[in-house]
Amino acid sequence: AVSQITLDQPGSAVVNPSGTLKLFCKVSVSVTSEHWAWTWQAPGKGLVYIGYLDSSGRSYIVPSFDSQVTFTRDSSKNDISLQMTSMKSADSGTYYCARHTVTERSEN
């Protein structure tokens, strides 16, 4: 059985053009026990995968976001964060945090 994990995110944030966005996501389990993913959805568009922070604190960010995005975590507060620099109007939308499910596949 998979235990339920609760994630609390802020409602909204406003950032000036070329400014920096920082979002926090508070989780109900230890941040060091799971991998945590961030995704983004522009209005009327599909969900876009940004990357994830693994349980040991390493970040894996897709190339299109790599120069803009930093993931961090604070184990004392049980939160993870996304920082995105040089924001543009095209970056508007909804940003989501979630527990990252890692699937291993072997090629034969």
Coordinates of N, CA and C in Angstrom, one line a residue:
A1 N 0.8 -1.2 0.0 CA 0.0 0.0 0.0 C 0.9 1.2 0.0
V2 N 0.5 2.2 -0.7 CA 1.2 3.5 -0.8 C 0.6 4.5 0.2
S3 N 1.5 5.0 1.1 CA 1.0 5.9 2.1 C 0.7 7.3 1.5
Q4 N -0.2 8.0 2.0 CA -0.6 9.3 1.5 C 0.4 10.3 2.0
I5 N 0.8 11.2 1.0 CA 1.7 12.3 1.4 C 0.9 13.6 1.1
T6 N 0.9 14.5 2.0 CA 0.2 15.8 1.8 C 1.3 16.8 1.4
L7 N 0.9 17.6 0.4 CA 1.8 18.7 0.0 C 1.0 20.0 0.0
D8 N 1.5 21.0 0.7 CA 0.9 22.3 0.8 C 1.6 23.3 -0.1
Q9 N 0.9 24.0 -1.0 CA 1.5 25.0 -1.8 C 0.8 26.3 -1.7
P10 N 1.5 27.5 -1.9 CA 0.9 28.8 -1.8 C -0.1 29.0 -2.9
G11 N -1.1 29.9 -2.8 CA -2.1 30.1 -3.8 C -1.5 30.8 -5.0
S12 N -0.8 31.9 -4.9 CA -0.3 32.6 -6.0 C 0.9 33.5 -5.7
A13 N 1.6 33.9 -6.7 CA 2.7 34.8 -6.6 C 2.8 35.7 -7.8
V14 N 3.2 36.9 -7.6 CA 3.3 37.8 -8.7 C 4.8 38.3 -8.8
V15 N 5.4 38.2 -10.0 CA 6.8 38.5 -10.2 C 6.9 39.5 -11.3
N16 N 7.8 40.5 -11.1 CA 8.0 41.4 -12.2 C 8.8 40.8 -13.3
P17 N 8.7 41.3 -14.6 CA 9.5 40.8 -15.7 C 11.0 40.9 -15.3
S18 N 11.7 39.8 -15.7 CA 13.1 39.6 -15.4 C 13.4 39.4 -13.9
G19 N 12.3 39.3 -13.1 CA 12.5 39.1 -11.7 C 12.7 37.6 -11.3
T20 N 12.7 37.3 -10.1 CA 12.9 35.9 -9.6 C 11.7 35.4 -8.8
L21 N 11.3 34.2 -9.2 CA 10.2 33.5 -8.5 C 10.7 32.5 -7.5
K22 N 10.2 32.5 -6.3 CA 10.6 31.4 -5.4 C 9.3 30.8 -4.8
L23 N 9.1 29.5 -5.0 CA 8.0 28.8 -4.5 C 8.4 27.8 -3.5
F24 N 7.6 27.6 -2.4 CA 7.9 26.6 -1.4 C 6.7 25.6 -1.4
C25 N 7.1 24.4 -1.1 CA 6.1 23.3 -1.0 C 6.4 22.6 0.3
K26 N 5.5 22.6 1.2 CA 5.6 21.9 2.5 C 5.1 20.5 2.4
V27 N 5.8 19.5 2.8 CA 5.4 18.2 2.7 C 5.2 17.5 4.1
S28 N 4.4 16.5 4.1 CA 4.0 15.8 5.4 C 5.0 14.7 5.8
V29 N 6.0 14.5 5.0 CA 7.0 13.5 5.4 C 8.4 14.1 5.3
S30 N 9.4 13.4 5.7 CA 10.8 13.9 5.6 C 11.1 14.2 4.2
V31 N 11.7 15.4 3.9 CA 12.0 15.7 2.5 C 13.2 14.8 2.0
T32 N 13.9 14.2 3.0 CA 15.1 13.4 2.6 C 14.7 11.9 2.3
S33 N 13.4 11.6 2.4 CA 12.9 10.2 2.2 C 12.4 10.0 0.9
E34 N 12.2 11.0 0.1 CA 11.5 10.9 -1.2 C 12.2 11.7 -2.3
H35 N 11.9 11.5 -3.5 CA 12.3 12.4 -4.6 C 11.1 13.3 -4.9
W36 N 11.4 14.6 -5.2 CA 10.3 15.6 -5.4 C 10.4 16.2 -6.7
A37 N 9.3 16.2 -7.5 CA 9.3 16.8 -8.8 C 8.6 18.1 -8.9
W38 N 8.9 18.9 -9.9 CA 8.2 20.2 -10.2 C 7.8 20.1 -11.6
T39 N 6.6 20.6 -11.8 CA 6.0 20.7 -13.2 C 5.4 22.1 -13.3
W40 N 5.0 22.4 -14.6 CA 4.5 23.7 -14.8 C 3.4 23.6 -15.9
Q41 N 2.3 24.4 -15.8 CA 1.3 24.4 -16.8 C 0.9 25.8 -17.1
A42 N 1.2 26.2 -18.4 CA 0.7 27.5 -18.9 C -0.8 27.5 -19.1
P43 N -1.4 28.6 -19.1 CA -2.9 28.6 -19.3 C -3.2 28.0 -20.6
G44 N -4.1 27.0 -20.6 CA -4.6 26.4 -21.8 C -3.6 25.4 -22.4
K45 N -2.5 25.1 -21.8 CA -1.5 24.2 -22.3 C -1.4 23.0 -21.5
G46 N -0.6 22.0 -22.0 CA -0.3 20.8 -21.2 C 0.7 21.0 -20.1
L47 N 0.8 19.9 -19.3 CA 1.8 19.9 -18.2 C 3.2 19.7 -18.7
V48 N 4.1 20.5 -18.2 CA 5.5 20.5 -18.6 C 6.3 20.1 -17.4
Y49 N 7.2 19.1 -17.6 CA 8.1 18.6 -16.6 C 9.3 19.5 -16.5
I50 N 9.6 19.9 -15.3 CA 10.8 20.8 -15.1 C 12.0 20.0 -14.6
G51 N 11.7 19.0 -13.7 CA 12.8 18.2 -13.1 C 12.5 17.8 -11.7
Y52 N 13.5 17.2 -11.1 CA 13.2 16.7 -9.7 C 14.5 16.9 -8.8
L53 N 14.2 16.8 -7.5 CA 15.3 16.8 -6.5 C 15.2 15.5 -5.9
D54 N 16.4 14.8 -5.9 CA 16.3 13.4 -5.4 C 16.5 13.4 -3.8
S55 N 16.4 12.2 -3.3 CA 16.4 12.1 -1.8 C 17.7 12.5 -1.2
S56 N 18.8 12.5 -1.9 CA 20.1 12.9 -1.4 C 20.4 14.3 -1.7
G57 N 19.5 15.0 -2.3 CA 19.6 16.5 -2.5 C 20.1 16.9 -3.9
R58 N 20.3 15.9 -4.8 CA 20.8 16.2 -6.1 C 19.6 16.7 -7.0
S59 N 19.9 17.7 -7.9 CA 18.9 18.2 -8.8 C 19.1 17.6 -10.2
Y60 N 17.9 17.3 -10.8 CA 17.9 16.9 -12.2 C 16.9 17.8 -12.9
I61 N 17.4 18.7 -13.8 CA 16.6 19.7 -14.4 C 16.7 19.5 -15.9
V62 N 15.5 19.6 -16.6 CA 15.6 19.4 -18.0 C 16.3 20.6 -18.7
P63 N 17.0 20.3 -19.8 CA 17.9 21.4 -20.4 C 17.2 22.7 -20.6
S64 N 15.9 22.7 -21.0 CA 15.3 24.0 -21.3 C 15.1 24.9 -20.1
F65 N 15.1 24.3 -18.9 CA 15.0 25.1 -17.7 C 16.3 25.2 -16.9
D66 N 17.3 24.5 -17.3 CA 18.5 24.4 -16.5 C 19.2 25.7 -16.2
S67 N 19.2 26.7 -17.1 CA 19.8 28.0 -16.8 C 19.0 28.9 -15.9
Q68 N 17.7 28.6 -15.7 CA 16.8 29.4 -14.9 C 16.4 28.9 -13.6
V69 N 16.5 27.6 -13.4 CA 15.8 26.9 -12.3 C 16.8 26.3 -11.3
T70 N 16.5 26.5 -10.0 CA 17.3 25.9 -8.9 C 16.3 25.2 -8.0
F71 N 16.5 24.0 -7.6 CA 15.7 23.3 -6.5 C 16.5 23.3 -5.2
T72 N 15.9 23.5 -4.1 CA 16.5 23.3 -2.8 C 15.5 22.7 -1.9
R73 N 16.0 22.3 -0.7 CA 15.1 21.7 0.3 C 15.6 22.2 1.7
D74 N 14.7 22.1 2.6 CA 15.1 22.5 4.0 C 14.5 21.4 4.9
S75 N 15.4 20.5 5.4 CA 14.9 19.4 6.1 C 14.3 19.8 7.5
S76 N 14.8 20.9 8.0 CA 14.3 21.4 9.3 C 12.8 21.9 9.2
K77 N 12.4 22.3 8.1 CA 11.1 22.8 7.8 C 10.2 21.9 7.0
N78 N 10.9 20.8 6.5 CA 10.2 19.8 5.7 C 9.6 20.5 4.5
D79 N 10.4 21.4 3.8 CA 9.9 22.0 2.6 C 10.9 21.9 1.5
I80 N 10.4 21.9 0.3 CA 11.2 22.0 -0.9 C 10.9 23.3 -1.6
S81 N 11.8 23.8 -2.4 CA 11.5 25.0 -3.1 C 12.1 25.0 -4.5
L82 N 11.4 25.8 -5.3 CA 11.8 26.1 -6.7 C 12.1 27.6 -6.8
Q83 N 13.3 27.9 -7.3 CA 13.6 29.3 -7.7 C 13.9 29.4 -9.2
M84 N 13.2 30.4 -9.8 CA 13.3 30.6 -11.2 C 13.7 32.0 -11.5
T85 N 14.8 32.2 -12.1 CA 15.3 33.6 -12.4 C 14.9 34.1 -13.8
S86 N 15.1 35.3 -14.0 CA 14.8 35.9 -15.4 C 13.4 35.6 -15.9
M87 N 12.4 35.8 -15.0 CA 11.1 35.4 -15.4 C 10.6 36.3 -16.6
K88 N 9.8 35.7 -17.4 CA 9.1 36.3 -18.6 C 7.6 36.1 -18.5
S89 N 6.9 36.9 -19.2 CA 5.4 36.7 -19.2 C 5.1 35.3 -19.7
A90 N 5.9 34.7 -20.6 CA 5.6 33.4 -21.1 C 5.8 32.3 -20.0
D91 N 6.4 32.7 -18.9 CA 6.6 31.7 -17.8 C 5.4 31.7 -16.9
S92 N 4.4 32.5 -17.2 CA 3.2 32.5 -16.3 C 2.5 31.2 -16.4
G93 N 1.8 30.8 -15.3 CA 1.0 29.6 -15.2 C 1.0 29.0 -13.8
T94 N 0.7 27.8 -13.7 CA 0.6 27.1 -12.4 C 1.8 26.1 -12.3
Y95 N 2.5 26.2 -11.2 CA 3.6 25.4 -10.9 C 3.2 24.4 -9.8
Y96 N 3.6 23.1 -10.1 CA 3.1 22.1 -9.2 C 4.4 21.3 -8.6
C97 N 4.3 21.0 -7.3 CA 5.2 20.0 -6.7 C 4.5 18.7 -6.5
A98 N 5.3 17.6 -6.5 CA 4.7 16.3 -6.3 C 5.8 15.3 -6.0
R99 N 5.4 14.3 -5.3 CA 6.4 13.2 -5.1 C 6.7 12.6 -6.4
H100 N 8.0 12.4 -6.7 CA 8.5 11.9 -7.9 C 8.5 10.4 -7.9
T101 N 7.9 9.7 -8.8 CA 7.9 8.3 -8.9 C 8.9 7.9 -9.9
V102 N 9.9 7.1 -9.4 CA 11.0 6.7 -10.3 C 10.8 5.3 -10.7
T103 N 10.8 5.1 -12.0 CA 10.6 3.7 -12.6 C 11.9 3.3 -13.2
E104 N 12.4 2.1 -12.8 CA 13.6 1.6 -13.5 C 13.2 0.6 -14.5
R105 N 13.9 0.6 -15.7 CA 13.6 -0.3 -16.8 C 14.9 -0.8 -17.3
S106 N 14.9 -2.1 -17.5 CA 16.2 -2.7 -18.1 C 15.9 -3.0 -19.5
E107 N 16.9 -2.8 -20.4 CA 16.8 -3.1 -21.8 C 17.5 -4.4 -22.0
N108 N 16.8 -5.3 -22.7 CA 17.4 -6.6 -23.0 C 17.7 -6.8 -24.5

